[in-house]
mmCIF file of C-alpha atoms in Angstrom:
data_model
loop_
_atom_site.group_PDB
_atom_site.id
_atom_site.type_symbol
_atom_site.label_atom_id
_atom_site.label_comp_id
_atom_site.label_asym_id
_atom_site.label_seq_id
_atom_site.Cartn_x
_atom_site.Cartn_y
_atom_site.Cartn_z
ATOM 1 C CA MET A 1 -93.745 -33.323 10.918
ATOM 2 C CA MET A 2 -90.202 -31.415 11.078
ATOM 3 C CA ASP A 3 -90.932 -28.200 8.883
ATOM 4 C CA VAL A 4 -87.698 -28.501 6.023
ATOM 5 C CA GLN A 5 -86.781 -25.915 3.484
ATOM 6 C CA SER A 6 -84.826 -26.288 0.184
ATOM 7 C CA ASP A 7 -80.277 -25.694 0.940
ATOM 8 C CA GLY A 8 -79.784 -24.839 -2.573
ATOM 9 C CA THR A 9 -78.386 -27.734 -3.389
ATOM 10 C CA GLY A 10 -81.755 -29.523 -4.046
ATOM 11 C CA GLY A 11 -81.363 -31.110 -0.241
ATOM 12 C CA VAL A 12 -82.922 -30.123 2.878
ATOM 13 C CA GLU A 13 -82.015 -28.687 6.534
ATOM 14 C CA PRO A 14 -84.041 -28.147 9.145
ATOM 15 C CA LYS A 15 -85.437 -24.926 10.046
ATOM 16 C CA LYS A 16 -84.284 -25.288 13.443
ATOM 17 C CA TYR A 17 -80.412 -26.045 11.971
ATOM 18 C CA LEU A 18 -80.286 -22.509 10.024
ATOM 19 C CA GLY A 19 -81.558 -20.543 13.096
ATOM 20 C CA TRP A 20 -78.773 -21.583 15.084
ATOM 21 C CA LYS A 21 -76.592 -21.002 12.099
ATOM 22 C CA ILE A 22 -77.863 -17.569 12.138
ATOM 23 C CA GLY A 23 -77.571 -17.110 15.849
ATOM 24 C CA ALA A 24 -73.753 -18.577 15.723
ATOM 25 C CA ILE A 25 -73.037 -15.640 13.144
ATOM 26 C CA ILE A 26 -74.464 -12.812 14.823
ATOM 27 C CA ALA A 27 -72.434 -14.029 17.719
ATOM 28 C CA GLY A 28 -69.213 -14.043 15.937
ATOM 29 C CA LEU A 29 -69.898 -10.486 14.396
ATOM 30 C CA LEU A 30 -70.674 -9.107 17.811
ATOM 31 C CA LEU A 31 -67.823 -10.871 19.582
ATOM 32 C CA VAL A 32 -65.246 -9.088 16.384
ATOM 33 C CA ALA A 33 -67.012 -5.741 17.262
ATOM 34 C CA GLY A 34 -66.338 -6.124 20.886
ATOM 35 C CA LEU A 35 -62.698 -7.078 20.498
ATOM 36 C CA LEU A 36 -62.475 -4.151 18.244
ATOM 37 C CA GLY A 37 -64.402 -1.303 20.607
ATOM 38 C CA LEU A 38 -61.547 -3.089 23.054
ATOM 39 C CA GLY A 39 -58.981 -2.361 21.078
ATOM 40 C CA GLY A 40 -59.813 1.189 20.275
ATOM 41 C CA TYR A 41 -60.101 1.923 23.908
ATOM 42 C CA TYR A 42 -56.595 0.769 24.327
ATOM 43 C CA LEU A 43 -55.697 2.929 21.430
ATOM 44 C CA SER A 44 -57.149 6.174 22.718
ATOM 45 C CA THR A 45 -56.364 5.935 26.488
ATOM 46 C CA GLY A 46 -52.658 5.081 25.673
ATOM 47 C CA HIS A 47 -52.185 1.398 26.928
ATOM 48 C CA ASP A 48 -48.918 0.143 26.269
ATOM 49 C CA GLU A 49 -47.673 2.325 24.092
ATOM 50 C CA GLY A 50 -44.175 1.993 24.686
ATOM 51 C CA ALA A 51 -44.826 -1.439 23.600
ATOM 52 C CA ARG A 52 -45.269 0.281 19.685
ATOM 53 C CA LEU A 53 -42.074 2.143 20.008
ATOM 54 C CA HIS A 54 -38.881 1.103 18.640
ATOM 55 C CA LYS A 55 -35.080 2.106 18.801
ATOM 56 C CA GLN A 56 -34.956 1.798 14.996
ATOM 57 C CA GLY A 57 -31.008 0.609 15.474
ATOM 58 C CA ASN A 58 -30.616 3.747 17.706
ATOM 59 C CA GLU A 59 -27.828 3.844 20.699
ATOM 60 C CA VAL A 60 -30.376 6.898 21.759
ATOM 61 C CA GLY A 61 -34.002 7.608 20.218
ATOM 62 C CA GLY A 62 -36.116 6.254 17.349
ATOM 63 C CA SER A 63 -39.791 6.506 16.986
ATOM 64 C CA PHE A 64 -42.994 8.311 18.505
ATOM 65 C CA ARG A 65 -46.061 9.531 18.260
ATOM 66 C CA VAL A 66 -46.410 12.813 19.709
ATOM 67 C CA PHE A 67 -49.292 15.782 19.174
ATOM 68 C CA SER A 68 -48.805 19.165 18.303
ATOM 69 C CA LEU A 69 -50.938 21.782 19.719
ATOM 70 C CA GLY A 70 -53.415 21.823 17.212
ATOM 71 C CA GLY A 71 -54.180 18.572 17.790
ATOM 72 C CA GLY A 72 -52.095 16.613 14.743
ATOM 73 C CA MET A 73 -50.294 13.822 15.068
ATOM 74 C CA VAL A 74 -46.435 14.103 14.464
ATOM 75 C CA THR A 75 -43.828 11.116 14.377
ATOM 76 C CA GLU A 76 -40.468 10.754 13.424
ATOM 77 C CA GLY A 77 -41.321 10.856 10.120
ATOM 78 C CA ASP A 78 -42.170 14.432 9.916
ATOM 79 C CA PHE A 79 -38.227 15.297 10.745
ATOM 80 C CA ARG A 80 -36.863 13.241 7.820
ATOM 81 C CA GLY A 81 -34.395 15.214 5.884
ATOM 82 C CA ALA A 82 -33.586 17.288 8.935
ATOM 83 C CA TRP A 83 -31.351 17.773 11.525
ATOM 84 C CA MET A 84 -33.599 17.373 14.851
ATOM 85 C CA VAL A 85 -33.333 18.319 18.631
ATOM 86 C CA VAL A 86 -35.026 16.942 21.141
ATOM 87 C CA TRP A 87 -35.927 18.176 24.838
ATOM 88 C CA PHE A 88 -37.950 16.836 27.210
ATOM 89 C CA VAL A 89 -39.183 19.673 29.719
ATOM 90 C CA ASP A 90 -42.591 20.707 31.813
ATOM 91 C CA PRO A 91 -44.005 24.111 31.530
ATOM 92 C CA ARG A 92 -44.549 23.932 35.173
ATOM 93 C CA CYS A 93 -40.843 24.425 35.672
ATOM 94 C CA PRO A 94 -40.073 27.897 37.146
ATOM 95 C CA ALA A 95 -39.324 30.117 33.929
ATOM 96 C CA ALA A 96 -35.784 30.997 35.368
ATOM 97 C CA GLN A 97 -34.953 27.853 35.178
ATOM 98 C CA CYS A 98 -36.250 26.421 31.595
ATOM 99 C CA GLN A 99 -36.975 28.864 29.516
ATOM 100 C CA PRO A 100 -33.387 30.334 29.080
ATOM 101 C CA PRO A 101 -32.357 26.904 27.657
ATOM 102 C CA LEU A 102 -35.420 27.467 25.016
ATOM 103 C CA LYS A 103 -34.301 31.033 23.904
ATOM 104 C CA ALA A 104 -31.105 29.863 23.383
ATOM 105 C CA LEU A 105 -32.248 26.665 21.434
ATOM 106 C CA ASP A 106 -34.484 29.089 19.587
ATOM 107 C CA ALA A 107 -31.665 31.515 18.664
ATOM 108 C CA THR A 108 -29.572 28.587 17.557
ATOM 109 C CA LEU A 109 -32.237 27.086 15.192
ATOM 110 C CA MET A 110 -32.576 30.907 13.186
ATOM 111 C CA SER A 111 -28.701 30.672 13.211
ATOM 112 C CA MET A 112 -28.782 27.248 11.504
ATOM 113 C CA LYS A 113 -31.381 28.611 9.345
ATOM 114 C CA ALA A 114 -29.205 31.441 8.139
ATOM 115 C CA GLN A 115 -26.765 29.592 7.171
ATOM 116 C CA GLY A 116 -28.957 27.153 4.475
ATOM 117 C CA ARG A 117 -29.079 24.027 7.430
ATOM 118 C CA LYS A 118 -32.333 22.355 8.311
ATOM 119 C CA VAL A 119 -32.763 21.913 11.943
ATOM 120 C CA LEU A 120 -36.578 21.087 13.740
ATOM 121 C CA PRO A 121 -36.393 21.038 17.394
ATOM 122 C CA LEU A 122 -38.729 18.482 19.110
ATOM 123 C CA VAL A 123 -39.441 20.394 22.331
ATOM 124 C CA VAL A 124 -41.858 17.570 24.262
ATOM 125 C CA SER A 125 -43.961 18.171 27.467
ATOM 126 C CA LEU A 126 -43.000 16.199 30.426
ATOM 127 C CA ASP A 127 -46.842 17.484 31.690
ATOM 128 C CA ALA A 128 -48.679 15.432 29.595
ATOM 129 C CA LYS A 129 -52.007 17.053 29.623
ATOM 130 C CA ALA A 130 -53.832 18.035 26.424
ATOM 131 C CA GLU A 131 -55.554 20.339 28.213
ATOM 132 C CA ASP A 132 -52.773 22.405 29.164
ATOM 133 C CA SER A 133 -52.365 23.224 25.572
ATOM 134 C CA ASP A 134 -52.542 26.956 25.667
ATOM 135 C CA GLY A 135 -50.519 27.038 28.388
ATOM 136 C CA LEU A 136 -47.754 24.722 27.008
ATOM 137 C CA LYS A 137 -47.723 27.100 23.801
ATOM 138 C CA ASP A 138 -47.264 30.329 26.501
ATOM 139 C CA TYR A 139 -44.424 29.355 28.253
ATOM 140 C CA VAL A 140 -42.575 27.972 25.596
ATOM 141 C CA MET A 141 -43.459 30.092 22.229
ATOM 142 C CA GLY A 142 -43.327 33.381 24.855
ATOM 143 C CA VAL A 143 -40.071 33.237 24.549
ATOM 144 C CA ALA A 144 -38.976 31.018 21.660
ATOM 145 C CA PRO A 145 -41.681 31.529 19.086
ATOM 146 C CA HIS A 146 -39.835 29.478 16.353
ATOM 147 C CA ILE A 147 -40.287 26.666 18.383
ATOM 148 C CA PHE A 148 -43.719 24.464 18.382
ATOM 149 C CA PRO A 149 -43.843 22.574 21.608
ATOM 150 C CA VAL A 150 -45.877 19.085 21.522
ATOM 151 C CA PHE A 151 -47.457 16.577 24.450
ATOM 152 C CA ALA A 152 -48.509 12.749 24.756
ATOM 153 C CA THR A 153 -49.967 10.750 26.755
ATOM 154 C CA GLN A 154 -48.737 10.153 30.032
ATOM 155 C CA ASN A 155 -47.693 6.399 28.458
ATOM 156 C CA MET A 156 -46.278 7.657 25.798
ATOM 157 C CA THR A 157 -43.879 10.348 27.338
ATOM 158 C CA GLN A 158 -42.707 8.190 29.732
ATOM 159 C CA ALA A 159 -41.852 5.562 27.119
ATOM 160 C CA MET A 160 -40.101 8.261 25.034
ATOM 161 C CA THR A 161 -38.197 9.818 27.701
ATOM 162 C CA ARG A 162 -36.241 5.941 28.073
ATOM 163 C CA LEU A 163 -35.817 5.873 24.616
ATOM 164 C CA PHE A 164 -34.303 9.319 24.641
ATOM 165 C CA HIS A 165 -32.340 8.483 27.846
ATOM 166 C CA ALA A 166 -34.096 11.356 29.616
ATOM 167 C CA PRO A 167 -35.386 11.036 33.320
ATOM 168 C CA TYR A 168 -38.714 11.152 34.214
ATOM 169 C CA GLU A 169 -39.243 11.623 37.594
ATOM 170 C CA GLN A 170 -40.395 14.974 39.695
ATOM 171 C CA GLU A 171 -38.231 17.222 41.181
ATOM 172 C CA ARG A 172 -38.066 16.901 45.096
ATOM 173 C CA GLY A 173 -40.205 18.996 47.014
ATOM 174 C CA THR A 174 -41.540 20.195 43.680
ATOM 175 C CA GLY A 175 -45.019 19.464 41.366
ATOM 176 C CA TYR A 176 -43.133 19.338 38.256
ATOM 177 C CA TYR A 177 -40.931 17.026 36.387
ATOM 178 C CA LYS A 178 -37.163 17.645 36.357
ATOM 179 C CA PRO A 179 -36.224 19.287 32.685
ATOM 180 C CA ALA A 180 -33.941 16.612 30.501
ATOM 181 C CA PRO A 181 -30.021 17.493 30.844
ATOM 182 C CA SER A 182 -29.276 17.096 27.592
ATOM 183 C CA PHE A 183 -30.310 18.131 23.995
ATOM 184 C CA VAL A 184 -30.496 15.008 21.904
ATOM 185 C CA VAL A 185 -29.468 15.639 18.315
ATOM 186 C CA MET A 186 -31.015 12.973 15.447
ATOM 187 C CA ASP A 187 -29.638 13.183 12.111
ATOM 188 C CA PRO A 188 -31.719 13.951 8.986
ATOM 189 C CA GLU A 189 -32.023 10.033 8.237
ATOM 190 C CA GLY A 190 -33.583 9.343 11.752
ATOM 191 C CA HIS A 191 -30.132 8.136 13.653
ATOM 192 C CA TYR A 192 -28.706 9.141 17.037
ATOM 193 C CA ALA A 193 -26.014 11.773 16.211
ATOM 194 C CA GLY A 194 -25.027 12.638 19.995
ATOM 195 C CA MET A 195 -26.236 14.670 22.948
ATOM 196 C CA LEU A 196 -24.802 18.191 23.798
ATOM 197 C CA PRO A 197 -25.844 19.601 27.477
ATOM 198 C CA VAL A 198 -28.644 22.059 28.357
ATOM 199 C CA MET A 199 -27.531 25.424 27.979
ATOM 200 C CA ASP A 200 -28.635 29.225 27.772
ATOM 201 C CA ASP A 201 -25.664 30.311 25.693
ATOM 202 C CA SER A 202 -26.896 30.464 21.917
ATOM 203 C CA THR A 203 -23.358 30.521 20.384
ATOM 204 C CA ALA A 204 -22.408 27.711 22.599
ATOM 205 C CA LEU A 205 -25.523 25.697 21.810
ATOM 206 C CA THR A 206 -24.614 26.816 17.564
ATOM 207 C CA ALA A 207 -20.642 25.045 18.016
ATOM 208 C CA GLY A 208 -21.935 22.466 19.830
ATOM 209 C CA LEU A 209 -24.618 21.556 16.831
ATOM 210 C CA GLU A 210 -22.158 22.557 14.373
ATOM 211 C CA HIS A 211 -19.516 20.285 15.832
ATOM 212 C CA LEU A 212 -22.364 17.072 15.797
ATOM 213 C CA MET A 213 -23.214 17.680 12.351
ATOM 214 C CA ALA A 214 -19.528 17.611 11.223
ATOM 215 C CA HIS A 215 -18.615 14.397 13.752
ATOM 216 C CA PRO A 216 -22.130 12.527 14.596
ATOM 217 C CA GLN A 217 -21.537 9.659 17.247
ATOM 218 C CA GLN A 218 -23.543 6.748 14.957
ATOM 219 C CA LYS A 219 -22.955 7.002 11.032
ATOM 220 C CA SER A 220 -26.184 5.991 8.938
ATOM 221 C CA GLN A 221 -26.616 2.452 8.471
#
Protein backbone atom coordinates (compact mmCIF):
# COMPACT_ATOMS: atom_id res chain seq x y z
CA MET A 1 0.00 0.00 0.00
CA MET A 2 1.41 3.53 -0.95
CA ASP A 3 2.16 5.85 1.95
CA VAL A 4 0.10 9.03 1.87
CA GLN A 5 -0.17 12.20 3.93
CA SER A 6 -2.56 15.09 4.18
CA ASP A 7 -2.18 17.88 1.61
CA GLY A 8 -3.54 20.49 4.06
CA THR A 9 -6.95 20.71 2.40
CA GLY A 10 -8.44 17.51 3.64
CA GLY A 11 -7.09 15.50 0.73
CA VAL A 12 -3.96 13.39 0.44
CA GLU A 13 -0.92 13.35 -1.82
CA PRO A 14 1.75 10.70 -2.26
CA LYS A 15 5.09 11.17 -0.44
CA LYS A 16 6.91 10.46 -3.68
CA TYR A 17 5.22 13.45 -5.30
CA LEU A 18 6.21 15.66 -2.36
CA GLY A 19 9.81 14.51 -2.70
CA TRP A 20 9.85 15.39 -6.40
CA LYS A 21 8.29 18.77 -5.68
CA ILE A 22 10.89 19.65 -3.01
CA GLY A 23 13.68 18.52 -5.32
CA ALA A 24 12.40 20.75 -8.10
CA ILE A 25 12.30 23.75 -5.75
CA ILE A 26 15.88 23.12 -4.59
CA ALA A 27 17.06 22.77 -8.20
CA GLY A 28 15.36 26.05 -9.08
CA LEU A 29 17.05 27.84 -6.18
CA LEU A 30 20.44 26.46 -7.21
CA LEU A 31 19.86 27.66 -10.78
CA VAL A 32 18.98 31.19 -9.61
CA ALA A 33 22.04 31.25 -7.34
CA GLY A 34 24.22 30.15 -10.24
CA LEU A 35 22.86 32.86 -12.53
CA LEU A 36 23.41 35.51 -9.85
CA GLY A 37 26.94 34.27 -9.33
CA LEU A 38 27.63 34.42 -13.07
CA GLY A 39 26.23 37.94 -13.25
CA GLY A 40 28.44 38.98 -10.34
CA TYR A 41 31.45 37.48 -12.10
CA TYR A 42 30.80 39.47 -15.29
CA LEU A 43 30.29 42.67 -13.30
CA SER A 44 33.48 42.13 -11.29
CA THR A 45 35.58 41.43 -14.37
CA GLY A 46 34.13 44.35 -16.35
CA HIS A 47 32.63 42.14 -19.08
CA ASP A 48 30.73 44.20 -21.65
CA GLU A 49 30.80 47.32 -19.49
CA GLY A 50 30.46 49.50 -22.57
CA ALA A 51 26.88 48.31 -22.97
CA ARG A 52 26.05 50.07 -19.69
CA LEU A 53 27.39 53.46 -20.81
CA HIS A 54 25.07 56.05 -22.35
CA LYS A 55 25.66 59.25 -24.30
CA GLN A 56 22.79 60.91 -22.42
CA GLY A 57 21.97 63.03 -25.46
CA ASN A 58 25.55 64.24 -25.92
CA GLU A 59 27.55 64.44 -29.12
CA VAL A 60 30.62 63.72 -27.01
CA GLY A 61 30.73 62.32 -23.47
CA GLY A 62 28.11 60.68 -21.29
CA SER A 63 27.96 58.26 -18.38
CA PHE A 64 30.91 56.41 -16.85
CA ARG A 65 32.01 54.39 -13.82
CA VAL A 66 35.59 54.72 -12.63
CA PHE A 67 37.50 54.23 -9.38
CA SER A 68 39.32 56.77 -7.24
CA LEU A 69 42.76 55.96 -5.84
CA GLY A 70 41.03 55.05 -2.59
CA GLY A 71 38.91 52.47 -4.41
CA GLY A 72 35.62 54.39 -4.28
CA MET A 73 33.28 54.47 -7.28
CA VAL A 74 33.08 57.73 -9.22
CA THR A 75 30.34 58.44 -11.79
CA GLU A 76 29.25 61.36 -13.95
CA GLY A 77 26.72 62.27 -11.25
CA ASP A 78 29.52 63.27 -8.89
CA PHE A 79 30.36 66.17 -11.23
CA ARG A 80 26.90 67.70 -11.48
CA GLY A 81 26.99 71.38 -10.65
CA ALA A 82 30.58 71.81 -11.84
CA TRP A 83 32.34 72.19 -15.15
CA MET A 84 34.17 68.95 -15.85
CA VAL A 85 37.44 68.73 -17.81
CA VAL A 86 38.20 65.19 -19.05
CA TRP A 87 41.60 63.95 -20.17
CA PHE A 88 42.92 60.45 -20.84
CA VAL A 89 46.63 59.85 -20.19
CA ASP A 90 48.89 56.86 -19.60
CA PRO A 91 51.15 57.27 -16.53
CA ARG A 92 53.82 55.41 -18.51
CA CYS A 93 53.94 58.31 -20.97
CA PRO A 94 57.30 60.14 -20.77
CA ALA A 95 57.11 62.84 -18.11
CA ALA A 96 58.44 65.50 -20.48
CA GLN A 97 55.54 64.86 -22.84
CA CYS A 98 52.52 64.34 -20.59
CA GLN A 99 53.21 66.02 -17.27
CA PRO A 100 53.37 69.66 -18.50
CA PRO A 101 49.68 69.58 -19.60
CA LEU A 102 48.77 68.19 -16.16
CA LYS A 103 50.62 71.08 -14.52
CA ALA A 104 48.86 73.58 -16.79
CA LEU A 105 45.46 72.04 -16.06
CA ASP A 106 46.15 72.21 -12.32
CA ALA A 107 47.05 75.91 -12.57
CA THR A 108 43.90 76.55 -14.62
CA LEU A 109 41.72 74.85 -11.99
CA MET A 110 43.22 77.07 -9.29
CA SER A 111 42.67 80.16 -11.44
CA MET A 112 39.02 79.21 -11.95
CA LYS A 113 38.60 78.54 -8.23
CA ALA A 114 39.99 81.98 -7.43
CA GLN A 115 37.26 83.43 -9.67
CA GLY A 116 34.60 81.48 -7.81
CA ARG A 117 34.01 79.05 -10.69
CA LYS A 118 33.68 75.37 -9.92
CA VAL A 119 35.78 73.31 -12.31
CA LEU A 120 36.65 69.67 -11.63
CA PRO A 121 39.08 67.47 -13.58
CA LEU A 122 38.52 63.86 -14.62
CA VAL A 123 41.97 62.53 -15.49
CA VAL A 124 41.58 58.88 -16.49
CA SER A 125 44.50 56.48 -16.59
CA LEU A 126 44.86 54.65 -19.90
CA ASP A 127 47.00 52.04 -18.16
CA ALA A 128 43.80 50.55 -16.65
CA LYS A 129 45.59 48.65 -13.89
CA ALA A 130 44.41 49.19 -10.33
CA GLU A 131 47.61 47.69 -8.93
CA ASP A 132 49.52 50.67 -10.37
CA SER A 133 47.48 53.21 -8.41
CA ASP A 134 50.50 54.42 -6.39
CA GLY A 135 52.43 55.07 -9.59
CA LEU A 136 49.41 56.87 -11.05
CA LYS A 137 49.15 59.06 -7.95
CA ASP A 138 52.84 60.00 -8.05
CA TYR A 139 52.77 60.65 -11.80
CA VAL A 140 49.77 63.01 -11.67
CA MET A 141 49.82 64.58 -8.23
CA GLY A 142 53.59 65.01 -8.27
CA VAL A 143 53.10 67.93 -10.68
CA ALA A 144 49.36 68.60 -10.28
CA PRO A 145 48.55 68.30 -6.56
CA HIS A 146 44.92 69.38 -6.96
CA ILE A 147 44.10 66.70 -9.53
CA PHE A 148 43.01 63.31 -8.23
CA PRO A 149 43.34 60.76 -11.07
CA VAL A 150 41.04 57.79 -11.56
CA PHE A 151 41.27 54.39 -13.22
CA ALA A 152 38.88 51.73 -14.56
CA THR A 153 38.90 48.24 -16.01
CA GLN A 154 40.29 47.89 -19.51
CA ASN A 155 36.80 47.38 -20.97
CA MET A 156 35.44 50.47 -19.24
CA THR A 157 38.49 52.55 -20.22
CA GLN A 158 38.13 51.55 -23.85
CA ALA A 159 34.39 52.26 -23.82
CA MET A 160 34.98 55.67 -22.24
CA THR A 161 37.54 56.67 -24.86
CA ARG A 162 34.96 55.93 -27.55
CA LEU A 163 32.36 57.97 -25.68
CA PHE A 164 34.69 60.95 -25.23
CA HIS A 165 36.23 60.69 -28.74
CA ALA A 166 39.74 59.90 -27.51
CA PRO A 167 42.19 57.41 -29.07
CA TYR A 168 42.83 54.05 -27.45
CA GLU A 169 45.95 52.83 -29.13
CA GLN A 170 49.58 52.42 -28.20
CA GLU A 171 52.16 54.91 -29.33
CA ARG A 172 54.13 53.16 -32.07
CA GLY A 173 57.30 51.51 -30.82
CA THR A 174 56.49 52.15 -27.14
CA GLY A 175 54.75 50.40 -24.27
CA TYR A 176 52.26 53.16 -23.48
CA TYR A 177 48.99 54.47 -24.90
CA LYS A 178 48.72 57.77 -26.76
CA PRO A 179 47.43 60.61 -24.57
CA ALA A 180 44.19 62.20 -25.75
CA PRO A 181 44.95 65.24 -27.95
CA SER A 182 42.09 67.25 -26.45
CA PHE A 183 40.54 68.15 -23.12
CA VAL A 184 36.79 67.46 -23.25
CA VAL A 185 34.68 70.01 -21.37
CA MET A 186 31.24 69.17 -19.97
CA ASP A 187 28.92 71.80 -18.50
CA PRO A 188 27.45 71.67 -14.95
CA GLU A 189 24.38 69.77 -16.19
CA GLY A 190 26.47 67.07 -17.82
CA HIS A 191 26.16 68.28 -21.42
CA TYR A 192 29.02 68.52 -23.90
CA ALA A 193 30.40 72.07 -24.06
CA GLY A 194 33.38 71.61 -26.37
CA MET A 195 37.03 70.57 -26.66
CA LEU A 196 40.32 72.34 -26.01
CA PRO A 197 43.65 71.22 -27.45
CA VAL A 198 45.97 69.75 -24.83
CA MET A 199 48.59 72.38 -24.00
CA ASP A 200 51.14 73.28 -21.34
CA ASP A 201 50.26 77.01 -21.29
CA SER A 202 47.91 77.59 -18.35
CA THR A 203 47.11 81.16 -19.43
CA ALA A 204 45.92 80.02 -22.86
CA LEU A 205 44.10 77.05 -21.34
CA THR A 206 42.31 79.30 -18.86
CA ALA A 207 41.26 81.66 -21.67
CA GLY A 208 39.98 78.76 -23.75
CA LEU A 209 37.98 77.36 -20.86
CA GLU A 210 36.47 80.76 -20.10
CA HIS A 211 35.44 81.06 -23.76
CA LEU A 212 33.69 77.67 -23.69
CA MET A 213 31.90 78.61 -20.49
CA ALA A 214 30.54 81.69 -22.22
CA HIS A 215 29.85 79.98 -25.56
CA PRO A 216 29.28 76.22 -25.08
CA GLN A 217 28.86 74.21 -28.29
CA GLN A 218 25.83 72.34 -26.97
CA LYS A 219 23.21 74.01 -24.85
CA SER A 220 21.40 72.16 -22.09
CA GLN A 221 18.38 70.26 -23.38
